[in-house]
Each structure stands twice: as C-alpha cells, then as structure tokens.
Tab-separated table of C-alpha atoms in Angstrom:
chain	number	residue	atom	x	y	z
A	18	MET	CA	-28.217	68.330	112.046
A	19	HIS	CA	-24.580	69.178	112.243
A	20	SER	CA	-23.380	70.352	108.903
A	21	SER	CA	-19.912	71.677	108.778
A	22	PRO	CA	-18.920	72.227	105.207
A	23	PHE	CA	-15.841	74.043	106.411
A	24	ASP	CA	-14.324	70.998	107.980
A	25	ALA	CA	-11.704	70.316	105.362
A	26	TYR	CA	-9.592	68.668	108.042
A	27	HIS	CA	-8.966	64.926	107.757
A	28	PRO	CA	-7.681	63.547	111.049
A	29	GLY	CA	-4.494	61.561	110.833
A	30	SER	CA	-1.083	61.138	112.407
A	31	SER	CA	1.168	61.485	109.383
A	32	LEU	CA	4.324	63.563	109.254
A	33	LEU	CA	2.372	66.390	107.716
A	34	HIS	CA	-0.373	66.184	110.343
A	35	VAL	CA	2.011	66.525	113.269
A	36	LEU	CA	4.130	69.283	111.702
A	37	ASP	CA	3.643	72.691	113.332
A	38	ALA	CA	0.882	74.674	111.612
A	39	ARG	CA	3.113	77.751	111.332
A	40	VAL	CA	5.705	75.814	109.321
A	41	LYS	CA	2.992	74.410	107.091
A	42	LEU	CA	1.344	77.757	106.482
A	43	VAL	CA	4.620	79.491	105.633
A	44	LEU	CA	5.716	76.683	103.335
A	45	THR	CA	2.379	76.577	101.570
A	46	LEU	CA	2.476	80.314	100.983
A	47	ALA	CA	6.079	80.091	99.801
A	48	PHE	CA	5.151	77.261	97.445
A	49	VAL	CA	2.222	79.164	95.971
A	50	LEU	CA	4.417	82.235	95.575
A	51	THR	CA	7.131	80.228	93.828
A	52	VAL	CA	4.619	78.671	91.493
A	53	SER	CA	3.115	82.034	90.608
A	54	LEU	CA	6.485	83.678	90.098
A	55	ALA	CA	7.808	80.912	87.816
A	56	PRO	CA	7.736	82.125	84.211
A	57	PHE	CA	5.473	80.553	81.584
A	58	GLY	CA	6.441	77.349	79.824
A	59	VAL	CA	9.372	76.179	81.985
A	60	TRP	CA	8.064	72.644	82.113
A	61	PRO	CA	11.076	70.999	83.760
A	62	VAL	CA	10.710	73.294	86.753
A	63	TYR	CA	6.960	72.667	86.803
A	64	LEU	CA	7.696	68.973	86.973
A	65	LEU	CA	10.029	69.503	89.914
A	66	LEU	CA	7.345	71.540	91.644
A	67	LEU	CA	4.864	68.765	90.927
A	68	ALA	CA	7.327	66.320	92.465
A	69	LEU	CA	7.331	68.489	95.617
A	70	ALA	CA	3.548	68.556	95.702
A	71	LEU	CA	3.479	64.781	95.208
A	72	SER	CA	5.970	64.131	97.981
A	73	ALA	CA	3.929	66.311	100.304
A	74	SER	CA	0.737	64.409	99.507
A	75	VAL	CA	2.538	61.105	100.052
A	76	ALA	CA	3.832	62.423	103.393
A	77	SER	CA	0.283	63.377	104.360
A	78	GLU	CA	-0.826	59.746	103.906
A	79	LEU	CA	-4.015	61.006	102.279
A	80	GLY	CA	-2.879	59.739	98.899
A	81	PRO	CA	-2.296	61.752	95.721
A	82	SER	CA	-5.689	60.902	94.290
A	83	PHE	CA	-7.482	62.511	97.268
A	84	VAL	CA	-5.628	65.728	96.604
A	85	TRP	CA	-5.944	65.555	92.816
A	86	ARG	CA	-9.689	65.007	92.874
A	87	ARG	CA	-10.225	67.924	95.172
A	88	ALA	CA	-7.833	70.083	93.176
A	89	LEU	CA	-10.044	69.631	90.109
A	90	LEU	CA	-12.421	72.003	91.873
A	91	ALA	CA	-10.074	74.772	90.825
A	92	LEU	CA	-10.511	74.003	87.147
A	93	PRO	CA	-13.553	76.210	86.483
A	94	PHE	CA	-11.459	79.200	87.543
A	95	VAL	CA	-8.902	78.314	84.909
A	96	LEU	CA	-11.579	79.038	82.323
A	97	ALA	CA	-10.888	82.710	82.959
A	98	ALA	CA	-7.556	82.166	81.198
A	99	LEU	CA	-9.234	80.580	78.180
A	100	PRO	CA	-9.301	83.741	76.025
A	101	LEU	CA	-5.480	83.737	76.141
A	102	LEU	CA	-5.591	80.823	73.681
A	103	VAL	CA	-6.807	83.040	70.895
A	104	THR	CA	-5.720	86.527	71.923
A	105	LEU	CA	-1.953	86.122	72.026
A	106	ARG	CA	-0.093	86.727	68.777
A	107	GLY	CA	2.256	84.044	67.483
A	108	ALA	CA	2.537	80.989	65.325
A	109	PRO	CA	-0.996	79.747	64.556
A	110	LEU	CA	-1.810	76.184	65.560
A	111	LEU	CA	-5.387	75.805	64.413
A	112	THR	CA	-8.266	77.987	63.360
A	113	ILE	CA	-11.849	77.586	64.506
A	114	SER	CA	-14.381	79.350	62.336
A	115	LEU	CA	-17.601	80.519	63.934
A	116	GLY	CA	-19.655	81.859	61.045
A	117	ARG	CA	-18.200	85.274	60.233
A	118	TRP	CA	-15.626	85.010	63.020
A	119	ALA	CA	-12.461	82.964	62.966
A	120	LEU	CA	-10.548	82.222	66.157
A	121	THR	CA	-6.917	81.323	65.774
A	122	VAL	CA	-5.257	79.342	68.561
A	123	THR	CA	-1.582	80.337	68.718
A	124	LYS	CA	1.403	78.469	70.119
A	125	PRO	CA	2.310	81.111	72.755
A	126	GLY	CA	-1.385	81.285	73.663
A	127	LEU	CA	-1.616	77.545	74.214
A	128	GLU	CA	1.612	77.514	76.182
A	129	ARG	CA	0.460	80.293	78.459
A	130	PHE	CA	-2.952	78.769	78.979
A	131	LEU	CA	-1.503	75.375	79.872
A	132	SER	CA	1.023	77.016	82.189
A	133	ILE	CA	-1.703	78.881	84.031
A	134	ALA	CA	-3.889	75.788	84.286
A	135	PHE	CA	-1.033	73.679	85.578
A	136	LYS	CA	0.171	76.350	87.971
A	137	SER	CA	-3.242	76.864	89.537
A	138	TRP	CA	-3.768	73.154	89.853
A	139	LEU	CA	-0.388	72.852	91.653
A	140	SER	CA	-1.105	75.746	94.045
A	141	VAL	CA	-4.559	74.426	94.898
A	142	GLN	CA	-3.064	71.015	95.672
A	143	MET	CA	-0.828	72.507	98.331
A	144	ALA	CA	-3.644	74.579	99.799
A	145	ILE	CA	-5.779	71.441	100.012
A	146	LEU	CA	-3.009	69.560	101.732
A	147	LEU	CA	-2.629	72.383	104.244
A	148	THR	CA	-6.324	72.462	105.159
A	149	ALA	CA	-6.699	68.694	105.144
A	150	THR	CA	-3.827	68.145	107.576
A	151	THR	CA	-4.306	71.188	109.845
A	152	PRO	CA	-7.284	71.736	112.128
A	153	LEU	CA	-8.639	75.256	111.710
A	154	PRO	CA	-7.821	76.438	115.233
A	155	ASP	CA	-4.147	75.607	114.554
A	156	LEU	CA	-4.320	77.426	111.267
A	157	LEU	CA	-5.695	80.494	113.049
A	158	MET	CA	-2.793	80.266	115.500
A	159	ALA	CA	-0.392	80.151	112.562
A	160	MET	CA	-2.001	83.235	111.037
A	161	ARG	CA	-1.570	85.017	114.353
A	162	ALA	CA	2.111	84.002	114.363
A	163	LEU	CA	2.480	85.495	110.891
A	164	ARG	CA	1.251	88.778	112.353
A	165	LEU	CA	-2.071	88.811	110.579
A	166	PRO	CA	-4.091	91.467	112.459
A	167	ARG	CA	-5.655	89.836	115.545
A	168	LEU	CA	-9.028	91.301	114.783
A	169	LEU	CA	-9.009	89.627	111.389
A	170	VAL	CA	-8.040	86.292	112.945
A	171	ALA	CA	-10.835	86.711	115.512
A	172	ILE	CA	-13.321	87.430	112.717
A	173	LEU	CA	-12.221	84.350	110.799
A	174	SER	CA	-12.546	82.283	113.944
A	175	LEU	CA	-16.081	83.527	114.671
A	176	MET	CA	-17.027	83.075	111.035
A	177	TRP	CA	-15.880	79.461	111.086
A	178	ARG	CA	-17.776	78.798	114.294
A	179	TYR	CA	-21.022	80.440	113.250
A	180	LEU	CA	-21.327	79.768	109.541
A	181	ALA	CA	-21.988	76.167	110.498
A	182	VAL	CA	-24.640	77.250	113.024
A	183	LEU	CA	-26.207	79.536	110.430
A	184	ILE	CA	-26.296	76.764	107.855
A	185	ASP	CA	-28.040	74.498	110.345
A	186	GLU	CA	-30.576	77.254	110.844
A	187	ALA	CA	-31.090	77.653	107.117
A	188	LEU	CA	-31.539	73.895	106.716
A	189	ARG	CA	-34.171	73.880	109.439
A	190	MET	CA	-36.048	76.712	107.756
A	191	MET	CA	-35.910	74.972	104.402
A	192	ARG	CA	-37.196	71.785	105.979
A	193	ALA	CA	-40.066	73.699	107.527
A	194	ARG	CA	-40.882	75.164	104.123
A	195	GLU	CA	-40.781	71.737	102.492
A	196	ALA	CA	-43.083	70.402	105.162
A	197	ARG	CA	-45.694	72.996	104.273
A	198	SER	CA	-45.302	72.761	100.519
A	199	GLY	CA	-47.932	70.123	99.887
A	200	SER	CA	-50.453	70.409	97.058
A	201	TRP	CA	-53.723	68.658	96.193
A	202	VAL	CA	-53.741	69.001	92.457
A	203	GLY	CA	-51.201	69.330	89.688
A	204	THR	CA	-47.647	70.370	90.326
A	205	GLY	CA	-48.460	73.377	92.543
A	206	GLY	CA	-45.578	75.330	94.053
A	207	GLY	CA	-46.812	78.751	92.995
A	208	SER	CA	-45.324	81.083	90.446
A	209	LEU	CA	-41.636	81.798	90.124
A	210	ALA	CA	-42.128	85.324	91.490
A	211	TRP	CA	-43.956	83.995	94.518
A	212	ARG	CA	-41.235	81.459	95.205
A	213	ALA	CA	-38.581	84.097	94.830
A	214	GLN	CA	-40.461	86.202	97.361
A	215	VAL	CA	-40.535	83.320	99.850
A	216	THR	CA	-36.823	82.730	99.404
A	217	GLY	CA	-36.122	86.417	99.838
A	218	ARG	CA	-38.083	86.504	103.072
A	219	MET	CA	-36.190	83.471	104.313
A	220	ALA	CA	-32.877	85.144	103.589
A	221	GLY	CA	-34.120	88.249	105.441
A	222	THR	CA	-35.227	86.209	108.425
A	223	LEU	CA	-31.882	84.440	108.495
A	224	PHE	CA	-30.113	87.783	108.467
A	225	LEU	CA	-32.241	89.082	111.340
A	226	ARG	CA	-31.648	85.950	113.347
A	227	GLY	CA	-27.934	86.205	112.691
A	228	TYR	CA	-27.998	89.810	113.842
A	229	GLU	CA	-29.846	88.950	117.055
A	230	ARG	CA	-27.470	86.081	117.688
A	231	SER	CA	-24.481	88.392	117.269
A	232	GLU	CA	-25.878	90.575	120.081
A	233	ARG	CA	-26.284	87.574	122.342
A	234	ILE	CA	-22.733	86.405	121.563
A	235	TYR	CA	-21.427	89.876	122.300
A	236	ASN	CA	-23.230	89.807	125.655
A	237	ALA	CA	-21.700	86.430	126.413
A	238	MET	CA	-18.275	87.848	125.569
A	239	LEU	CA	-18.872	90.891	127.779
A	240	ALA	CA	-20.013	88.653	130.613
A	241	ARG	CA	-16.663	86.952	130.594
A	242	GLY	CA	-14.706	90.157	130.641
A	243	TYR	CA	-14.251	91.089	126.966
A	244	ASP	CA	-12.968	94.664	126.868
A	245	GLY	CA	-12.412	95.284	123.188
A	246	SER	CA	-8.912	93.898	123.094
A	247	ILE	CA	-8.271	90.392	121.777
A	248	ARG	CA	-6.251	88.229	124.091
A	249	SER	CA	-4.633	84.887	123.582
A	250	PHE	CA	-1.860	82.734	124.926
A	251	PRO	CA	1.712	83.547	123.943
A	252	LEU	CA	2.899	81.290	121.127
A	253	LYS	CA	5.359	78.463	121.669
A	254	PRO	CA	8.674	79.087	119.934
A	255	LEU	CA	9.464	76.805	116.984
A	256	SER	CA	11.880	73.972	117.698
A	257	ARG	CA	15.327	73.859	116.054
A	258	GLY	CA	14.271	71.034	113.759
A	259	GLU	CA	11.221	72.974	112.607
A	260	ARG	CA	13.290	76.069	111.898
A	261	LEU	CA	15.832	74.062	109.979
A	262	LEU	CA	13.085	72.477	107.905
A	263	LEU	CA	11.608	75.892	107.214
A	264	VAL	CA	14.933	77.314	106.013
A	265	LEU	CA	15.777	74.244	103.925
A	266	ALA	CA	12.411	74.098	102.217
A	267	VAL	CA	12.363	77.787	101.437
A	268	GLY	CA	15.924	77.382	100.100
A	269	VAL	CA	14.790	74.631	97.737
A	270	LEU	CA	11.949	76.796	96.467
A	271	VAL	CA	14.283	79.749	95.843
A	272	LEU	CA	16.643	77.390	94.021
A	273	LEU	CA	13.809	76.174	91.818
A	274	LEU	CA	12.843	79.734	91.060
A	275	MET	CA	16.408	80.577	90.072
A	276	LEU	CA	16.443	77.484	87.873
A	277	ALA	CA	13.293	78.708	86.180
A	278	TYR	CA	14.765	82.065	85.169
B	3	MET	CA	-26.662	99.851	155.533
B	4	VAL	CA	-26.303	96.475	153.878
B	5	GLN	CA	-28.525	93.892	155.436
B	6	LYS	CA	-26.814	90.670	156.358
B	7	HIS	CA	-28.806	88.560	153.940
B	8	CYS	CA	-27.879	90.866	151.039
B	9	LEU	CA	-24.164	90.089	151.228
B	10	ALA	CA	-24.020	88.193	147.903
B	11	VAL	CA	-26.464	90.112	145.728
B	12	GLU	CA	-28.474	93.219	146.431
B	13	VAL	CA	-30.969	94.759	144.023
B	14	ARG	CA	-32.874	97.889	145.086
B	15	ALA	CA	-35.770	99.541	143.247
B	16	LEU	CA	-34.498	98.471	139.852
B	17	HIS	CA	-36.354	99.927	136.875
B	18	PHE	CA	-35.528	99.239	133.253
B	19	ALA	CA	-37.114	99.987	129.895
B	20	TYR	CA	-35.789	98.779	126.558
B	21	PRO	CA	-34.979	101.416	123.896
B	22	ASP	CA	-38.228	100.562	122.094
B	23	GLY	CA	-40.152	101.716	125.178
B	24	HIS	CA	-41.049	98.281	126.489
B	25	VAL	CA	-40.838	98.431	130.291
B	26	ALA	CA	-39.237	95.231	131.545
B	27	LEU	CA	-38.538	95.926	135.233
B	28	ARG	CA	-40.753	98.028	137.528
B	29	GLY	CA	-38.934	98.391	140.822
B	30	VAL	CA	-37.451	95.001	141.647
B	31	ASP	CA	-35.973	94.424	145.109
B	32	LEU	CA	-33.904	91.331	145.778
B	33	CYS	CA	-31.491	90.166	148.409
B	34	VAL	CA	-29.424	87.029	148.211
B	35	ALA	CA	-27.182	85.711	150.969
B	36	PRO	CA	-23.831	84.046	150.241
B	37	GLY	CA	-24.202	80.396	149.313
B	38	GLU	CA	-27.946	80.720	148.838
B	39	ARG	CA	-29.637	79.080	145.855
B	40	LEU	CA	-32.473	81.088	144.501
B	41	ALA	CA	-34.905	80.345	141.692
B	42	LEU	CA	-36.414	83.105	139.581
B	43	VAL	CA	-39.653	81.904	138.057
B	44	GLY	CA	-42.409	83.566	136.127
B	45	PRO	CA	-44.050	83.655	132.724
B	46	ASN	CA	-42.208	84.604	129.523
B	47	GLY	CA	-41.650	88.335	129.381
B	48	ALA	CA	-41.774	88.680	133.171
B	49	GLY	CA	-38.314	90.263	133.178
B	50	LYS	CA	-36.224	87.345	134.407
B	51	SER	CA	-33.549	87.545	131.732
B	52	THR	CA	-33.531	91.346	131.895
B	53	LEU	CA	-32.934	91.212	135.640
B	54	MET	CA	-30.105	88.723	135.149
B	55	LEU	CA	-28.371	90.925	132.577
B	56	HIS	CA	-28.286	93.688	135.228
B	57	LEU	CA	-26.310	91.573	137.661
B	58	ASN	CA	-23.101	91.974	135.682
B	59	GLY	CA	-23.803	95.346	134.156
B	60	ILE	CA	-24.624	94.304	130.603
B	61	LEU	CA	-27.871	96.230	130.963
B	62	LYS	CA	-28.016	99.356	133.073
B	63	GLY	CA	-31.310	100.449	134.551
B	64	GLN	CA	-32.316	102.882	137.271
B	65	GLY	CA	-31.819	101.664	140.828
B	66	LYS	CA	-29.034	99.959	142.645
B	67	VAL	CA	-27.387	96.628	142.044
B	68	SER	CA	-24.495	95.323	144.124
B	69	ILE	CA	-22.538	92.109	144.061
B	70	GLY	CA	-20.833	91.515	147.398
B	71	ASP	CA	-19.527	94.923	148.424
B	72	LEU	CA	-19.140	96.112	144.840
B	73	GLU	CA	-21.777	98.283	143.286
B	74	VAL	CA	-22.441	97.516	139.609
B	75	ILE	CA	-21.086	100.711	138.048
B	76	GLU	CA	-18.744	101.293	135.130
B	77	ALA	CA	-15.629	101.538	137.310
B	78	ASN	CA	-16.230	98.130	138.896
B	79	LEU	CA	-17.309	96.249	135.782
B	80	ARG	CA	-14.147	94.201	135.381
B	81	ARG	CA	-14.301	92.880	138.937
B	82	ILE	CA	-18.060	92.427	138.764
B	83	ARG	CA	-17.792	90.339	135.619
B	84	ALA	CA	-15.126	88.166	137.198
B	85	ALA	CA	-17.382	87.692	140.253
B	86	VAL	CA	-20.609	86.923	138.393
B	87	GLY	CA	-20.574	83.865	136.174
B	88	MET	CA	-23.393	84.083	133.686
B	89	VAL	CA	-24.583	81.012	131.786
B	90	PHE	CA	-26.832	81.990	128.892
B	91	GLN	CA	-29.775	79.969	127.725
B	92	ASN	CA	-28.385	79.002	124.309
B	93	PRO	CA	-24.941	77.447	124.651
B	94	ASP	CA	-24.244	78.198	120.975
B	95	ASP	CA	-24.152	81.867	121.994
B	96	GLN	CA	-21.812	81.179	124.866
B	97	LEU	CA	-19.394	78.879	123.083
B	98	PHE	CA	-17.993	81.148	120.437
B	99	SER	CA	-14.440	79.855	120.192
B	100	PRO	CA	-13.181	77.237	117.751
B	101	ARG	CA	-12.341	74.776	120.511
B	102	VAL	CA	-13.737	73.926	123.940
B	103	PHE	CA	-10.411	74.773	125.533
B	104	ASP	CA	-10.398	78.317	124.102
B	105	ASP	CA	-13.920	78.915	125.332
B	106	VAL	CA	-13.207	77.808	128.892
B	107	ALA	CA	-9.910	79.745	128.888
B	108	TYR	CA	-11.611	82.921	127.640
B	109	GLY	CA	-12.807	84.269	131.014
B	110	PRO	CA	-9.591	83.494	132.916
B	111	LEU	CA	-7.527	85.075	130.097
B	112	TYR	CA	-9.479	88.318	130.427
B	113	MET	CA	-8.987	88.191	134.180
B	114	GLY	CA	-5.292	88.631	133.435
B	115	LEU	CA	-4.175	85.313	134.957
B	116	SER	CA	-0.904	83.632	134.004
B	117	GLU	CA	-0.862	80.933	131.333
B	118	VAL	CA	-0.192	78.199	133.876
B	119	GLU	CA	-3.042	79.344	136.090
B	120	VAL	CA	-5.436	79.623	133.126
B	121	LYS	CA	-4.647	76.109	132.004
B	122	GLU	CA	-5.082	74.755	135.511
B	123	ARG	CA	-8.450	76.505	135.836
B	124	VAL	CA	-9.606	75.162	132.497
B	125	ARG	CA	-8.692	71.671	133.570
B	126	ARG	CA	-10.437	72.024	136.946
B	127	ALA	CA	-13.603	73.563	135.469
B	128	LEU	CA	-13.975	70.907	132.805
B	129	GLN	CA	-13.274	68.218	135.370
B	130	GLN	CA	-16.038	69.581	137.622
B	131	MET	CA	-18.468	69.174	134.704
B	132	TYR	CA	-16.993	65.769	133.726
B	133	MET	CA	-16.050	67.256	130.375
B	134	GLU	CA	-12.259	66.916	130.489
B	135	PRO	CA	-12.078	64.471	127.534
B	136	TYR	CA	-13.711	67.174	125.374
B	137	THR	CA	-10.980	69.763	125.951
B	138	TYR	CA	-9.732	69.863	122.373
B	139	ARG	CA	-13.021	69.163	120.629
B	140	THR	CA	-14.977	71.590	118.454
B	141	SER	CA	-18.139	72.681	120.231
B	142	HIS	CA	-20.229	72.558	117.055
B	143	HIS	CA	-20.296	68.780	117.009
B	144	LEU	CA	-21.431	68.295	120.632
B	145	SER	CA	-24.908	67.499	121.921
B	146	LEU	CA	-26.980	70.164	123.665
B	147	GLY	CA	-26.397	68.586	127.075
B	148	GLU	CA	-22.633	68.535	126.515
B	149	LYS	CA	-22.667	72.124	125.298
B	150	LYS	CA	-24.622	73.213	128.411
B	151	ARG	CA	-22.077	71.571	130.686
B	152	ILE	CA	-19.216	73.223	128.837
B	153	ALA	CA	-21.041	76.574	128.974
B	154	ILE	CA	-21.184	76.184	132.769
B	155	ALA	CA	-17.485	75.259	132.799
B	156	THR	CA	-16.647	78.469	130.917
B	157	VAL	CA	-17.865	80.465	133.922
B	158	LEU	CA	-16.685	78.042	136.616
B	159	ALA	CA	-13.157	78.628	135.321
B	160	MET	CA	-13.526	82.233	136.465
B	161	GLU	CA	-14.302	80.927	139.972
B	162	PRO	CA	-17.229	83.309	140.403
B	163	SER	CA	-18.845	84.029	143.750
B	164	VAL	CA	-22.281	84.204	142.112
B	165	LEU	CA	-23.467	81.845	139.406
B	166	VAL	CA	-26.363	83.024	137.251
B	167	LEU	CA	-28.070	80.474	135.015
B	168	ASP	CA	-30.723	81.208	132.438
B	169	GLU	CA	-32.966	78.217	131.693
B	170	PRO	CA	-30.288	75.593	132.363
B	171	SER	CA	-32.565	72.618	131.635
B	172	ALA	CA	-34.385	73.945	128.559
B	173	GLY	CA	-34.327	71.533	125.648
B	174	LEU	CA	-32.463	68.793	127.473
B	175	ASP	CA	-33.577	65.169	127.328
B	176	PRO	CA	-34.377	63.561	130.702
B	177	ARG	CA	-30.990	61.968	131.117
B	178	ALA	CA	-28.996	65.084	130.257
B	179	ARG	CA	-31.308	67.059	132.555
B	180	ARG	CA	-30.696	64.636	135.437
B	181	VAL	CA	-26.924	64.805	134.976
B	182	LEU	CA	-27.082	68.613	134.916
B	183	ILE	CA	-29.185	68.806	138.087
B	184	GLU	CA	-26.764	66.545	139.921
B	185	LEU	CA	-23.814	68.636	138.720
B	186	LEU	CA	-25.473	71.895	139.772
B	187	ARG	CA	-26.253	70.472	143.205
B	188	GLY	CA	-22.540	69.834	143.647
B	189	LEU	CA	-21.522	73.454	143.024
B	190	THR	CA	-20.844	75.798	145.914
B	191	PRO	CA	-21.249	79.397	144.673
B	192	THR	CA	-24.330	81.459	145.338
B	193	MET	CA	-26.742	80.540	142.570
B	194	LEU	CA	-29.548	82.325	140.761
B	195	ILE	CA	-31.482	80.149	138.384
B	196	SER	CA	-34.093	81.538	136.018
B	197	THR	CA	-36.309	78.729	134.810
B	198	HIS	CA	-39.714	77.295	133.918
B	199	ASP	CA	-38.660	73.915	135.220
B	200	LEU	CA	-40.324	73.883	138.651
B	201	ARG	CA	-39.231	70.355	139.433
B	202	LEU	CA	-35.633	71.465	138.992
B	203	VAL	CA	-36.383	74.368	141.347
B	204	GLN	CA	-37.714	71.942	143.944
B	205	GLU	CA	-34.549	69.922	143.775
B	206	ILE	CA	-31.970	72.672	143.738
B	207	CYS	CA	-33.322	75.891	145.188
B	208	PRO	CA	-34.601	76.263	148.761
B	209	ARG	CA	-35.849	79.779	147.947
B	210	THR	CA	-37.980	81.031	145.065
B	211	VAL	CA	-38.890	84.465	143.759
B	212	ILE	CA	-41.828	84.833	141.385
B	213	LEU	CA	-41.408	87.636	138.893
B	214	ASP	CA	-44.345	88.917	136.863
B	215	GLU	CA	-44.686	92.047	134.740
B	216	GLY	CA	-41.341	93.353	135.936
B	217	GLN	CA	-42.037	92.995	139.633
B	218	ALA	CA	-41.147	90.468	142.303
B	219	VAL	CA	-44.628	89.363	143.332
B	220	ALA	CA	-43.669	86.619	145.772
B	221	ASP	CA	-40.511	85.661	147.630
B	222	GLY	CA	-40.240	82.766	150.016
B	223	PRO	CA	-39.383	79.144	150.662
B	224	THR	CA	-39.777	77.063	147.493
B	225	ALA	CA	-41.953	74.455	149.195
B	226	THR	CA	-44.454	77.092	150.371
B	227	LEU	CA	-44.664	78.992	147.065
B	228	LEU	CA	-44.904	75.918	144.881
B	229	SER	CA	-47.749	74.477	146.956
B	230	ASP	CA	-49.800	77.678	146.656
B	231	GLU	CA	-51.828	76.755	143.569
B	232	ALA	CA	-53.758	80.027	143.473
B	233	LEU	CA	-50.547	82.037	143.486
B	234	LEU	CA	-48.985	79.894	140.751
B	235	ALA	CA	-52.064	80.080	138.577
B	236	ALA	CA	-52.233	83.846	138.980
B	237	HIS	CA	-48.759	84.146	137.485
B	238	GLY	CA	-49.031	81.691	134.649
B	239	LEU	CA	-47.281	78.821	136.423
B	240	GLU	CA	-48.429	75.262	136.864
B	241	PRO	CA	-48.161	73.343	140.129
B	242	VAL	CA	-45.653	70.481	139.968
C-alpha cells in the first residue's frame, strides 16, 4: 500500500526536466504573474501567452494533451467568476428569465468571465508543467533559494513525506472497517448518525496516531543532533546559460505585458 | 572510578517515571565494554525502549548515564548524540526527509562537517548497507527491509562509537531478516540491541541482559541465559 497522491512528478529527460528547478520555479511564478497582470480582453496577448505555454509543454515531452487534461481540474474554480456574467453593466447580449427574476448577460461581463477562465487555465498549465517535470525535493531546494523561510520549507518537506504515510494509515483503517462491516439480513450498515460517529472516531484516532508519530519523529531528529536550527547544504550557483535564460524569459514576459497595456 | 568493562556505556541506578506516573525504570545498572554486543530482552513494557532513550539524553531520569568518558548531561548532549547512533523501531519515523540522501546526510550535517565530508560519509554508510543505488530515491516507496537498512545507514554516517537498535528485525520477512543479521554482524561499533527475536540474539550478541518491570533481572552470556528455561518463562520469554 504505497499511495502517494502528491507525486505529480513524471520522470523524463526532456529539456524541461533537466533545467534547474530554481529557473523553472522563478519562470513559472513570473508567467503566472504576467498572466494575472494582463488586462481583460487582450486576446492577441493571451494567444502569445498560450503559445509560450504550448512551447513549454512541447519542450517537456509530456504532450499538450497531458497538460490540458490536468488543467481542466482548475475549471470548477472558474465558476466563482460566473456571477460576473450578469453583474457587470454594459451592452446586453441575452436575457435569461427565471420566473420573477431576469438575468441579463452583458458583453463586458462575458469578456471578463472568458478572460478569467482563460487566464486561470493558462496559469494552471504552467504550474502543472512545473510539478510534472520537477521532483519535489528539487522544488523545495528552489523555494529555499528564493528565500522562502527555511522553517516553512521544512514543514512542506515533512508534510509531503508524511501525508502519504498518513493516507496509508487511513486506508488500512478503512479496510479494517470494511472487513468488519458484514451483515446477515437486509442492507445493514447502521443509521447515518451511527456511521458518522464511526467516521468521526476514525478521524480522531488518525489524529492521535499522527500526534504520537510526530513525537517519535522529533525524537529521531534529536537523536541525530537536531538543535532547533534547520541546516542544509549550500546551494550551487546557477550557470551562465541558466542565468541568461532566466533574464531572456523574464524579458519576454515583461515585453508581453507592455504589449498588453 | 570507572570500571574497565564500563568504558563504552555505563548506567548506574537509573530510575525513570513517565509524566503520567507510570514507572518505567527502577534502578537499572548496566556496563558495556567497547566493541561488546549486548542484547536487551524482556516482555513488552519492561523498559527496554525507555532505557535506550536515556543513552542519548532524549529522556532524562534519576541516576547516572555515561557514554565513554562523557556523562549524559545537557552540556554534553551534542557530543553524546554524535557518539550514540540510535535506530528506532519504525523506519518511517527515522526517515523523515524527502530523499534517502537527505536522511543519511542529516546527522553528519548537524555534526558540523564540511559538505565534501558529509557526502563521503553518506556514500560510505549507504555502501556499508548495500544501499548506494537508492541514494536519490524517495523513502516512501521502499520496502520495510530497505527502509531498515537505510535507517541504520543514517546513523552509521555519524560514525558512532555505540550503536543502539530497537527491534531491528521486527516485521521483516525471512530473507530481509537474514540480510540484516549478516549486515549487523559486519559492523564494528559497540552494539545494544533491544529485541524479542532471540534467534537474532544468539547469532549476534554474546551477552544478554533480561529486563523486566524496569529492572535488569539477569545479565550474562547469551548461551547460558537462553538455555535457562525457567528464567525465560519467568520473564515472559520463550526458549529458542
């Protein structure tokens, strides 16, 4: 039982896979920032940004469809922007009547909604590419290089390591519950309240086990000399090529942003 | 005056009670000579793990504990922890880093060694456990036997003078257990092994201490103790 739902990484040896994680992280953040800063409805610039995202997914050798399918996961969040369709004033496009209420979809509303949907889809694509081509330990190293507080990086690292362990534990508990959930007659299974109680107790047990485990981990850290400070190797400096790429790519993004305004 | 056979580990009149009032150790005395391999056996709740956690100062009871010529007190903790390599029962607790390399490098990093030296020690420790090909793997995906060997490597990298192992063979299948026993036999540091696996004790440890209800009730050559059926039965152990 080795579940690891956090393994977004897809091994490979493409250009994007071998690129330093720091460069990838900075560029992804810069891309997302550019996309969010671009004003609404500048479709030519959106297309150029899409072209960038496409080139990146081609360079990753994972294929655009891999990224697109995963990026659809972001769509439910776009629903939050749905009210914009009918709340912005402007030229009416169509009116939906719901009994006493009438909702009017306006042109600026539609434009803004589509912009937001497209922009989030673009940003998520890049984030997916980053996590699919970068193993998490490298990503943590990149966060450290970007001066994210070390404690936070350490917490993320422990979380990644132990969420998987915790999920295994939860799966084992659920299996044990299944194994004892037989019934002679009818559908059985008890009332909803009873089942909720069982689930609640399982969650509590899981929490207690997690708590006990954290003490054992802390002991193991102490035993190897942990003294409250977080230590790690010094980072390798970026090569000239990597720096050049970083500057060029950020330059392109700034250019696109200027084009958009 | 330190007796000659206490040069590696000395425990004198050690008492310990957990915060909830449960008394775990009631005056334990123990002496271990350098290079000696000692087994700590006894029923669950006898105080084996509690005693082990005193050897590097994670728990602090009343009495005296020394490792080599260093007494286990706050001021010496850093050196004590570098000298005592502790391998916990559940390797998932011991391997807390994202990658095997980071876990093995953890101890040496906290010892303040240089990057080159840390990397060399990681390589040597993993090599000793035949785990070098796993250097950049994620520990989560490894088998229990592999995790145990890496957990041992994490302390070998600190080059400890005393190796303390809690239930090293628990949960291992026969083949992984055999590999582990052979690997442990090849290690040179002074070794304290807490276990229920008496056949492992027979193979690795010439000396055995039986712990029961927080006291060392017997201490002697493994062959003698393990053939004393009455003694074993009295302390919840089964003859091999």
